[in-house]
PDB file of C-alpha atoms in Angstrom:
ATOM      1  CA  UNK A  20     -32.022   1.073 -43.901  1.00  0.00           C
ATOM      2  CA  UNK A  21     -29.155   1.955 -41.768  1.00  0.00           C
ATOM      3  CA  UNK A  22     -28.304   4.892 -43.600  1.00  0.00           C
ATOM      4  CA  UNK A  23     -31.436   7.158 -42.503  1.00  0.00           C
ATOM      5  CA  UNK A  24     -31.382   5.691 -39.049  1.00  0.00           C
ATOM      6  CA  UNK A  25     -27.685   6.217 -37.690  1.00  0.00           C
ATOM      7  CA  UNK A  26     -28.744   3.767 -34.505  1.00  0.00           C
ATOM      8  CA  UNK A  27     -30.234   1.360 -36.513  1.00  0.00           C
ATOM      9  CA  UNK A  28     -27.170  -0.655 -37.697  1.00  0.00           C
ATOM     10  CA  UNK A  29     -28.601  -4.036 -39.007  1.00  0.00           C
ATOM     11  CA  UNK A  30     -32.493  -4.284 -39.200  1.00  0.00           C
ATOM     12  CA  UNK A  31     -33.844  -6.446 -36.059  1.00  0.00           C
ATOM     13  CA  UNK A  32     -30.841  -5.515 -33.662  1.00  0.00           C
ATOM     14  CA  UNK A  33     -30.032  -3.281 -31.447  1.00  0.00           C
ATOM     15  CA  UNK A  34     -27.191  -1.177 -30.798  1.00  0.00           C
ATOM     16  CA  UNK A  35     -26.582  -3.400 -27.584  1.00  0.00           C
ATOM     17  CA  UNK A  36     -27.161  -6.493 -29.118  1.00  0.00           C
ATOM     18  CA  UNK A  37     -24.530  -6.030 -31.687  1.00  0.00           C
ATOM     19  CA  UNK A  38     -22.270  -4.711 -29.520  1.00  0.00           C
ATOM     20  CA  UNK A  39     -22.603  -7.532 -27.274  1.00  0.00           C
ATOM     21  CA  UNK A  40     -21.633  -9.926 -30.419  1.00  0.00           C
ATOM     22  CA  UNK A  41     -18.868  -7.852 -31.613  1.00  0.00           C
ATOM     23  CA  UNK A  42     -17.125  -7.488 -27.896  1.00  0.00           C
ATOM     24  CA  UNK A  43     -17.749 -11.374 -28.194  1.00  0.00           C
ATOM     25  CA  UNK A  44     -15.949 -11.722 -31.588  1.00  0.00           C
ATOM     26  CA  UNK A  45     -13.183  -9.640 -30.450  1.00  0.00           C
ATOM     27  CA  UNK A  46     -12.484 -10.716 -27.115  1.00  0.00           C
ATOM     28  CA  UNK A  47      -9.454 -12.669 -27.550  1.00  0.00           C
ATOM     29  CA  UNK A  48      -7.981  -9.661 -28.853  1.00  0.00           C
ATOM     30  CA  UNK A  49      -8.526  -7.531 -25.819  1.00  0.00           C
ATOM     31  CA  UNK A  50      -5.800  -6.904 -23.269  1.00  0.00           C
ATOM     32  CA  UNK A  51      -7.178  -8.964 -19.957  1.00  0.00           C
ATOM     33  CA  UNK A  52      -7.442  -5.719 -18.211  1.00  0.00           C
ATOM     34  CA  UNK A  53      -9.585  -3.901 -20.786  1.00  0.00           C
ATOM     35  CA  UNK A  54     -11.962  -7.135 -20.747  1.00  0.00           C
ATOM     36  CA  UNK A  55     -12.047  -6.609 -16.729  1.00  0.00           C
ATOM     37  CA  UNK A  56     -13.120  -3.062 -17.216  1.00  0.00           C
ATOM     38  CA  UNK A  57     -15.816  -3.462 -19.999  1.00  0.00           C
ATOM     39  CA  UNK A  58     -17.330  -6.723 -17.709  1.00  0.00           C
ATOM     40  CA  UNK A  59     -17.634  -3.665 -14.458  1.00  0.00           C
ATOM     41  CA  UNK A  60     -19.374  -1.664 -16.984  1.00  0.00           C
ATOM     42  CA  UNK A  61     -21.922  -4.521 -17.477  1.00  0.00           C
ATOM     43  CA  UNK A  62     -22.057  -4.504 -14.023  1.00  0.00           C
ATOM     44  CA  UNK A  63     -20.930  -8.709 -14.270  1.00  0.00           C
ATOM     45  CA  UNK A  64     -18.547  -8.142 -11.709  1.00  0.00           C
ATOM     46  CA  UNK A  65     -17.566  -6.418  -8.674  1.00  0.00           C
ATOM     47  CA  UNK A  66     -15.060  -3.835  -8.725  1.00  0.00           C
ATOM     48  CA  UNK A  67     -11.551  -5.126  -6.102  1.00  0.00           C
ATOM     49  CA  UNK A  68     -11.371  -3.333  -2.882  1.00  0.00           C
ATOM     50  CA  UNK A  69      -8.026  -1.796  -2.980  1.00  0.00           C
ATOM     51  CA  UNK A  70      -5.600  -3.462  -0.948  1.00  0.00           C
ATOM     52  CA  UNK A  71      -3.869   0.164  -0.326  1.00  0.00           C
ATOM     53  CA  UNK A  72      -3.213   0.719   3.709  1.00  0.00           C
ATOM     54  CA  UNK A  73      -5.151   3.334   5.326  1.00  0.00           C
ATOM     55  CA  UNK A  74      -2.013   5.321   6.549  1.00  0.00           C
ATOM     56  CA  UNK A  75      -2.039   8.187   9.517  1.00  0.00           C
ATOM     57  CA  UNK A  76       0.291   9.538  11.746  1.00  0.00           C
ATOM     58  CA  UNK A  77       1.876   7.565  14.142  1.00  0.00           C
ATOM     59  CA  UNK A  78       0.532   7.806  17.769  1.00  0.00           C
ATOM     60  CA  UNK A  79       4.200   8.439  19.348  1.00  0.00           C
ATOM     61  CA  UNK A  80       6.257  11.007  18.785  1.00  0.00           C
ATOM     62  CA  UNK A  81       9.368  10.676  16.073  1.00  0.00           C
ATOM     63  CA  UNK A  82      12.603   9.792  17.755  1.00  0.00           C
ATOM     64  CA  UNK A  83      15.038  11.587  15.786  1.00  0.00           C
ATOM     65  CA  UNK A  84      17.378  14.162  16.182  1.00  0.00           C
ATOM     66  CA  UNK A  85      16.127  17.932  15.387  1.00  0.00           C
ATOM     67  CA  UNK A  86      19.162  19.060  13.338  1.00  0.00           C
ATOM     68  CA  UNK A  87      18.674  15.637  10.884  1.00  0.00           C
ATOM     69  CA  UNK A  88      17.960  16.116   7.487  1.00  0.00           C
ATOM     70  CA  UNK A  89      15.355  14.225   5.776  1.00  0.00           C
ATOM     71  CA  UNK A  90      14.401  13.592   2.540  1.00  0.00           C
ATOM     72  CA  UNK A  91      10.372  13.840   1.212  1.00  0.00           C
ATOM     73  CA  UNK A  92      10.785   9.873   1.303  1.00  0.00           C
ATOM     74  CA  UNK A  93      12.449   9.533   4.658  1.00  0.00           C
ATOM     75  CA  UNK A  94      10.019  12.069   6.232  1.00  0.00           C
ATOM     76  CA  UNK A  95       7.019  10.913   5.123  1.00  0.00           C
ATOM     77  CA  UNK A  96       7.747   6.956   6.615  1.00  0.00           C
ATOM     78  CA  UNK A  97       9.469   8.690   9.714  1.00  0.00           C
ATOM     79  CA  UNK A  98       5.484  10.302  10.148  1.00  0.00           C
ATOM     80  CA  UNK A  99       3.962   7.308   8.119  1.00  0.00           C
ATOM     81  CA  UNK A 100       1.821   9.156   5.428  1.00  0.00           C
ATOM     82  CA  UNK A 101       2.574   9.548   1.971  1.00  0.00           C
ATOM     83  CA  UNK A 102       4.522  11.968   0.160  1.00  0.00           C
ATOM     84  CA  UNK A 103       1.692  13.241  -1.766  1.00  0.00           C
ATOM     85  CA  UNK A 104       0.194  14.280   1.669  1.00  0.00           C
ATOM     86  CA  UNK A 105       3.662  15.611   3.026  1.00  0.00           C
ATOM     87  CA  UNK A 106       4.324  17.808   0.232  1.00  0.00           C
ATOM     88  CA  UNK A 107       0.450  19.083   0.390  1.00  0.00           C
ATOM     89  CA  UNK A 108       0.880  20.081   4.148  1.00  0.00           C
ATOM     90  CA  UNK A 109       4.405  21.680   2.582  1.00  0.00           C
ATOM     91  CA  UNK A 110       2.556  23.711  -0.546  1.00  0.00           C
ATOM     92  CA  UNK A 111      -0.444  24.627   2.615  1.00  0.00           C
ATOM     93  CA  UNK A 112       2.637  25.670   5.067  1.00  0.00           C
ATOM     94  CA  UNK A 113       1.974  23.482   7.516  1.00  0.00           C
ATOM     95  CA  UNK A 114       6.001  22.069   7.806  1.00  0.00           C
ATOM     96  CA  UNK A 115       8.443  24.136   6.196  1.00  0.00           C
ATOM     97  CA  UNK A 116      10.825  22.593   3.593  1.00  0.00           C
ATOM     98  CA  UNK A 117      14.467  23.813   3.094  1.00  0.00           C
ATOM     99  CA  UNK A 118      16.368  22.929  -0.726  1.00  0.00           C
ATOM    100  CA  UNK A 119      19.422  21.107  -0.716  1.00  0.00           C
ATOM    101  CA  UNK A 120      22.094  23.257  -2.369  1.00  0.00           C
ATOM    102  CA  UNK A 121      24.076  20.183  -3.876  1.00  0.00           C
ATOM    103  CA  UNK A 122      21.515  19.022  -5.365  1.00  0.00           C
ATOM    104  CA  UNK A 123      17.748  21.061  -5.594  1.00  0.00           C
ATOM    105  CA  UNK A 124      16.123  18.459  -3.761  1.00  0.00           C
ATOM    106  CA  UNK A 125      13.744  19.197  -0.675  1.00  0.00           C
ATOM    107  CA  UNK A 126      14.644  18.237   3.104  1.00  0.00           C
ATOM    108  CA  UNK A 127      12.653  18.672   6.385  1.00  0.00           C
ATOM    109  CA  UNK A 128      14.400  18.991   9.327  1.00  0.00           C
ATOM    110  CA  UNK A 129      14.116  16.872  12.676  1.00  0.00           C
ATOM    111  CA  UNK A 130      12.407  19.660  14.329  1.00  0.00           C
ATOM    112  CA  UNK A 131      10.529  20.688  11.488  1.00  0.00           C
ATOM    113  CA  UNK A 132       8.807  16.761  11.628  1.00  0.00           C
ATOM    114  CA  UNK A 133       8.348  16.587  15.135  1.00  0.00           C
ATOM    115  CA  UNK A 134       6.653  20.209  15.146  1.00  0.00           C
ATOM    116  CA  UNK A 135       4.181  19.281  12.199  1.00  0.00           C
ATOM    117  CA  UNK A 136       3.669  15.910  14.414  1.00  0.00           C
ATOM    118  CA  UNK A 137       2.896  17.770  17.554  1.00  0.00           C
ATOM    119  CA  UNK A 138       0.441  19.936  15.598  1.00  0.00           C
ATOM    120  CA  UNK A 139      -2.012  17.131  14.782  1.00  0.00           C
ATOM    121  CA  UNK A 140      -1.992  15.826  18.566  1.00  0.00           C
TER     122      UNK A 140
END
């Protein structure tokens, strides 16, 4: 029986088909999002296109002064990308970053944004 066959688990099934009965049994126990990723797997339904904007630069230059201060947050909407890609062109030296003494925290400066800008026009 089952025993010498480990995928053999009841005689005249397979795997699949008992797995499809079990998921069947148990799917009012399943978080909705778990059921959503199990029903991709079986290919019933099409994975959502993300609704995430495609952000770039902007096409004009940043009007701000070039002694500001910026945070990561402020500096990345001032050049409209994320702050996952601001603090990669930071780590690759592409803008340089100054700390905050008050508090540890990163800043760019005005110039610092508008020179990074002008380098990818």
């Amino acid at each position: 029986m089952y025993m010498d066959n480990p995928n053999i688990i009841a005689e005249g099934f397979s795997c699949e088909e008992l797995a499809e009965a079990l998921l069947v049994k148990l799917k009012p126990f399943i978080k909705e999002s778990i059921r959503e990723e199990l029903a991709k797997m079986q290919g019933s339904i099409q994975p959502e296109k993300s609704s995430k904007k495609v952000t770039g630069f902007i096409s004009d230059e940043p009007q701000i002064s070039d002694t500001g201060r910026f945070t990561t947050r402020e500096a990345s909407k001032i050049l409209n990308i994320s702050r996952n890609t601001l603090n990669r062109y930071s780590n690759e030296g592409l803008i340089r970053c100054s700390i905050r003494k008050a508090n540890g925290r990163k800043f760019y400066t005005g110039a610092d944004i508008k020179k990074l800008w002008r380098s990818q026009y």
